[in-house]
Short mmCIF file of C-alpha atoms in Angstrom, two decimals:
data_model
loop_
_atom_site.label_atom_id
_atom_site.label_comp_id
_atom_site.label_asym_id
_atom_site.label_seq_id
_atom_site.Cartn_x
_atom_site.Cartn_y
_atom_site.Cartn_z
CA UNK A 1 123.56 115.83 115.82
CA UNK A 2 126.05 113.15 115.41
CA UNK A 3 129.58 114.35 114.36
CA UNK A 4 132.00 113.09 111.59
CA UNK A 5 134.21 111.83 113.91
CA UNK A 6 131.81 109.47 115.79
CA UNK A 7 131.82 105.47 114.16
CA UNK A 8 128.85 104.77 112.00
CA UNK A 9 125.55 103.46 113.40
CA UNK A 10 124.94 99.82 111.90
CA UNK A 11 121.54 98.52 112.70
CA UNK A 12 120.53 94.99 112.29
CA UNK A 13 116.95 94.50 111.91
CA UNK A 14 117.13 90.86 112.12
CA UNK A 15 116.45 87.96 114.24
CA UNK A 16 118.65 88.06 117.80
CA UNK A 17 120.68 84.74 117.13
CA UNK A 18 124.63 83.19 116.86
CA UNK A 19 124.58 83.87 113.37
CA UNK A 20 123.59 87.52 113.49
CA UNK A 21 126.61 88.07 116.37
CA UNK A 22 129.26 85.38 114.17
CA UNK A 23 128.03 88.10 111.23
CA UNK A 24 129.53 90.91 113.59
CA UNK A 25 132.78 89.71 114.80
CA UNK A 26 133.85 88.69 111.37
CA UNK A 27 132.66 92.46 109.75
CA UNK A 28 134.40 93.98 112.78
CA UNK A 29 137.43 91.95 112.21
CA UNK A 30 137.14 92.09 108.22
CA UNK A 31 136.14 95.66 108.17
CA UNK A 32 139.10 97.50 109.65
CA UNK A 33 138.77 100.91 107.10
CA UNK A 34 136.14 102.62 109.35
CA UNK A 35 134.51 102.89 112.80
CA UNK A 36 131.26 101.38 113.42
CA UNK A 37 128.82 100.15 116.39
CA UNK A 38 126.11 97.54 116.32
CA UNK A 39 122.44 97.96 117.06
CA UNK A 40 120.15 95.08 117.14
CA UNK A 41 116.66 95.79 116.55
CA UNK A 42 114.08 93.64 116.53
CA UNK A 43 110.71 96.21 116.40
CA UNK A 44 109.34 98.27 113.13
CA UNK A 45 108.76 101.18 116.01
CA UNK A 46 111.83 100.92 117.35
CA UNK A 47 113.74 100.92 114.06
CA UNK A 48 111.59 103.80 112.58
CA UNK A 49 112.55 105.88 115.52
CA UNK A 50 116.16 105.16 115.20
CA UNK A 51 116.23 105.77 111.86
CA UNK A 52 113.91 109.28 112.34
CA UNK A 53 116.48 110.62 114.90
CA UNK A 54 119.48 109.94 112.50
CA UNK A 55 121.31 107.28 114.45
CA UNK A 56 121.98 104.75 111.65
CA UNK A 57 124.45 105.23 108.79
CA UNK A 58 123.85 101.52 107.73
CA UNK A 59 120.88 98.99 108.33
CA UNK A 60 121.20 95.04 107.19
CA UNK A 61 118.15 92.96 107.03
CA UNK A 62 116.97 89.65 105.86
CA UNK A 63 113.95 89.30 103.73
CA UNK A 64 112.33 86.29 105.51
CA UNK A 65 112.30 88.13 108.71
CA UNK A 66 110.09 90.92 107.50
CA UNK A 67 107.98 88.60 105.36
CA UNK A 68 107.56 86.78 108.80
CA UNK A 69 106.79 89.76 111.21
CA UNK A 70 103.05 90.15 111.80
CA UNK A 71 103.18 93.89 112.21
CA UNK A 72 104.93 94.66 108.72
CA UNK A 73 102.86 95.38 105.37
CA UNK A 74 102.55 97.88 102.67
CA UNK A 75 102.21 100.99 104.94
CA UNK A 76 105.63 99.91 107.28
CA UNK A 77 107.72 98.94 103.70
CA UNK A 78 106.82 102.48 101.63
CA UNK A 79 107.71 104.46 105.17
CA UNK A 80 110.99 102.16 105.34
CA UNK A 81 112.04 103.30 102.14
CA UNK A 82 111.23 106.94 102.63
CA UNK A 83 112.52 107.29 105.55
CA UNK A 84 115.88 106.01 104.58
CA UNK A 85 116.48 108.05 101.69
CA UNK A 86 115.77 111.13 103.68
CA UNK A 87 118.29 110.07 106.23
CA UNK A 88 121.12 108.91 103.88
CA UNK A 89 120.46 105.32 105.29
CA UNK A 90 122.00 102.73 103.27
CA UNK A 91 120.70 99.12 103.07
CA UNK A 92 122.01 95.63 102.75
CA UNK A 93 118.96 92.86 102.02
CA UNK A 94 120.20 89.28 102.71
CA UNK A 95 118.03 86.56 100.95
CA UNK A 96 118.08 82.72 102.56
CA UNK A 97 120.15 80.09 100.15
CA UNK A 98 116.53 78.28 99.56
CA UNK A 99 114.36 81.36 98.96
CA UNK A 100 111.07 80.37 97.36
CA UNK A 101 109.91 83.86 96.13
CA UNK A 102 110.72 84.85 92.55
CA UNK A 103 114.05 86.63 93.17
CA UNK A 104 113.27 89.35 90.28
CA UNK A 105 110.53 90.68 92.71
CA UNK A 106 113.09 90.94 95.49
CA UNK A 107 115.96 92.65 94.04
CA UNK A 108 113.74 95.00 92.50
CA UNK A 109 113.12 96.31 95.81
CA UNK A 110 116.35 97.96 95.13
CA UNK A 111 118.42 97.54 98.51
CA UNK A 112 121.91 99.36 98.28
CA UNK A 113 123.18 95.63 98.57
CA UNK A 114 121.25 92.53 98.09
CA UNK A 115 122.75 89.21 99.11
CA UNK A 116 122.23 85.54 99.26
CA UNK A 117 123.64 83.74 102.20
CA UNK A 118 125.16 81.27 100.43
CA UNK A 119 127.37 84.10 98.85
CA UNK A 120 130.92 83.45 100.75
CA UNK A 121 130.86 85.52 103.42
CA UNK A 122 134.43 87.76 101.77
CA UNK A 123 131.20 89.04 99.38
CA UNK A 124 129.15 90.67 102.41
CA UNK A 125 132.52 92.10 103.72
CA UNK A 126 132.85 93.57 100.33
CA UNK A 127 130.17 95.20 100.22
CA UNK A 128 129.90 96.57 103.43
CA UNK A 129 133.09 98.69 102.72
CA UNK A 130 131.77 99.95 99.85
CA UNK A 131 128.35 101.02 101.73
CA UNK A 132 130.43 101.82 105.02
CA UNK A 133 133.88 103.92 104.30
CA UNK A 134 133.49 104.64 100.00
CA UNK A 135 129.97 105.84 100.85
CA UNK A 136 129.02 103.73 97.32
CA UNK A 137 125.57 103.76 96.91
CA UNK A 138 125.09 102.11 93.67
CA UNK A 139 123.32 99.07 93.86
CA UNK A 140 124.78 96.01 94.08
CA UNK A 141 123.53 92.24 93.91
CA UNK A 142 125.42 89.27 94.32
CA UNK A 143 126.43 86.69 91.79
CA UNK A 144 124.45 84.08 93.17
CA UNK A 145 121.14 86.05 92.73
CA UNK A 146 121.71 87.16 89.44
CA UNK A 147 121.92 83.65 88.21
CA UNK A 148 118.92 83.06 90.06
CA UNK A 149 116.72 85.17 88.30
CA UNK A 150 118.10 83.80 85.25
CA UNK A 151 116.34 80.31 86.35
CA UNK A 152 113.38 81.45 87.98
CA UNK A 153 111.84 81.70 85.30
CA UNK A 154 110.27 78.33 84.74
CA UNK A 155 108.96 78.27 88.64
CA UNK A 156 105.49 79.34 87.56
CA UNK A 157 103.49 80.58 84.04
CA UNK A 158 102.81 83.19 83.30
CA UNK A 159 98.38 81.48 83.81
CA UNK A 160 99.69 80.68 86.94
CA UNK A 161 101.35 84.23 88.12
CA UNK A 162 98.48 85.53 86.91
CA UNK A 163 95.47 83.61 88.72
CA UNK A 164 97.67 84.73 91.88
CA UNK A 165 98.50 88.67 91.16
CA UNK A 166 94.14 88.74 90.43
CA UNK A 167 93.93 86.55 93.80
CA UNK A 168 95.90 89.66 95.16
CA UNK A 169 93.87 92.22 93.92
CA UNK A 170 90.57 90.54 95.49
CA UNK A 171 88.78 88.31 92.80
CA UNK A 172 87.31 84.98 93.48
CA UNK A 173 87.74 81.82 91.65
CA UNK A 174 85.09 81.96 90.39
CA UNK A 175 85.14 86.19 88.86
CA UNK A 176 88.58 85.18 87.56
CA UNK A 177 87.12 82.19 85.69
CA UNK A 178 84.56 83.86 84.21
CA UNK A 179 86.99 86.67 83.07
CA UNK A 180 89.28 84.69 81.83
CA UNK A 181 86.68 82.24 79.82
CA UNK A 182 87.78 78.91 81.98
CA UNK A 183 86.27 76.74 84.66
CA UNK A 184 86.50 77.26 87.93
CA UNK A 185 87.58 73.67 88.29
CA UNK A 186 91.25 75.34 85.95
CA UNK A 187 91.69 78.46 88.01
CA UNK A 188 91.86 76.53 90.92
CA UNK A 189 93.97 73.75 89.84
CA UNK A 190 96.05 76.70 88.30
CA UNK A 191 96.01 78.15 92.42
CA UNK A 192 96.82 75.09 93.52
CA UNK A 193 99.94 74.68 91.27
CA UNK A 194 101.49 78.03 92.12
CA UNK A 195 100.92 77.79 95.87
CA UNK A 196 102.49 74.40 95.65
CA UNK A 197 105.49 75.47 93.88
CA UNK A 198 106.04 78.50 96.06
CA UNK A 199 105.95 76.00 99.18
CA UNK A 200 103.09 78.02 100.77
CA UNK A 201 99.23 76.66 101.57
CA UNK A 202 97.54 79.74 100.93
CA UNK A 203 97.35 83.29 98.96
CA UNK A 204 97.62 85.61 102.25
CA UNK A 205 101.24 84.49 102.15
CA UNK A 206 101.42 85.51 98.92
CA UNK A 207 99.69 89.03 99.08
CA UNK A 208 102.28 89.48 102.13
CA UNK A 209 105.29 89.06 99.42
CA UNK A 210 103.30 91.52 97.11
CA UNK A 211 103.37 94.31 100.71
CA UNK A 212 107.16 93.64 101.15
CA UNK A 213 108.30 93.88 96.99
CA UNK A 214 105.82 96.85 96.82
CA UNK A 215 104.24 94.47 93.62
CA UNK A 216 100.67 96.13 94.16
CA UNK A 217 102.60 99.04 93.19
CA UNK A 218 103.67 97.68 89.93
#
């Protein structure tokens, strides 16, 4: 059992790379309040076990690397979440400056802290205090990201968000058409629009972003 005195366990659950160990020094330098180690992790398994044993206080992640890792879905995000709220495990979700997704869909994953990159770097520091020594679990997201969801708005319709949520759920073109009383020849230019604005070439990516936002639970 870990003991008051000991420094807090902050686990990274991030890409191994000069900006995750810059990231460090300056929170260790910045962050002066409280005691804390660094653990990189780069493996769902190896996080879940840290996290099952009780030796991490804080974890800080970045969206794109989940949405990248080939081992993460639905099943590894809902035992995530679980898992830290019955360990007292408080999160901080950084989001790249050029993030594609809708950004409504992200923060409502409800991270402790969520945070865009391009945020100046006194934000993160910020934060982290109030996660690390106030123990302030209310969430928080940065400026930057709330004025993002204010534009993201016109990315793609509402036809368009639709044609990819029934996508999601398993429909072809061609059952969606007929549902929705159109051509197959609109649903798919309707596909094709969406993808193309979300910069990605096909729906898997997007039924990925659905596993990671929990949207198939909306």
């Amino acid at each position: 059992m870990k003991n008051d005195k000991d420094p807090s366990v902050v686990a990274m659950f991030y890409d191994a790379n000069i900006f995750q160990q810059l990231l460090f020094y300056y929170l260790k330098k910045e962050v002066r309040e409280c005691a804390f180690q660094l653990e990189t992790i780069q493996s769902a398994d190896s996080l879940f076990e840290m996290i099952s044993s009780g030796r991490v206080d804080v974890l800080i992640t970045h969206f794109r690397f989940m949405l990248n890792l080939p081992d993460w879905g639905l099943p590894e995000n809902i035992s995530l979440e679980q898992l830290c709220r019955r360990h007292g495990v408080r999160r901080i979700l950084l989001i790249d400056d050029d993030e594609r997704w809708p950004l409504s869909r992200i923060i409502n994953m409800k991270y402790e802290v969520t945070l865009s990159l391009k945020e100046d770097v006194d934000e993160l520091a910020a934060a982290f205090k109030r996660l690390l020594c106030q123990n302030v679990a209310v969430p928080y997201v940065s400026p930057g990201l709330r004025k993002g969801t204010r534009r993201e708005h016109a990315s793609l319709s509402s036809k368009e968000w639709e044609v990819l949520w029934l996508l999601a759920q398993g429909q072809s073109l061609s059952e969606i058409a007929s549902w929705k009383r159109r051509s197959v020849s609109t649903i798919a230019t309707q596909k094709h629009n969406a993808l193309k604005k979300l910069g990605i070439s096909n729906s898997g990516e997007f039924i990925k972003f659905l596993q990671i936002t929990g949207g198939f639970n909306v």
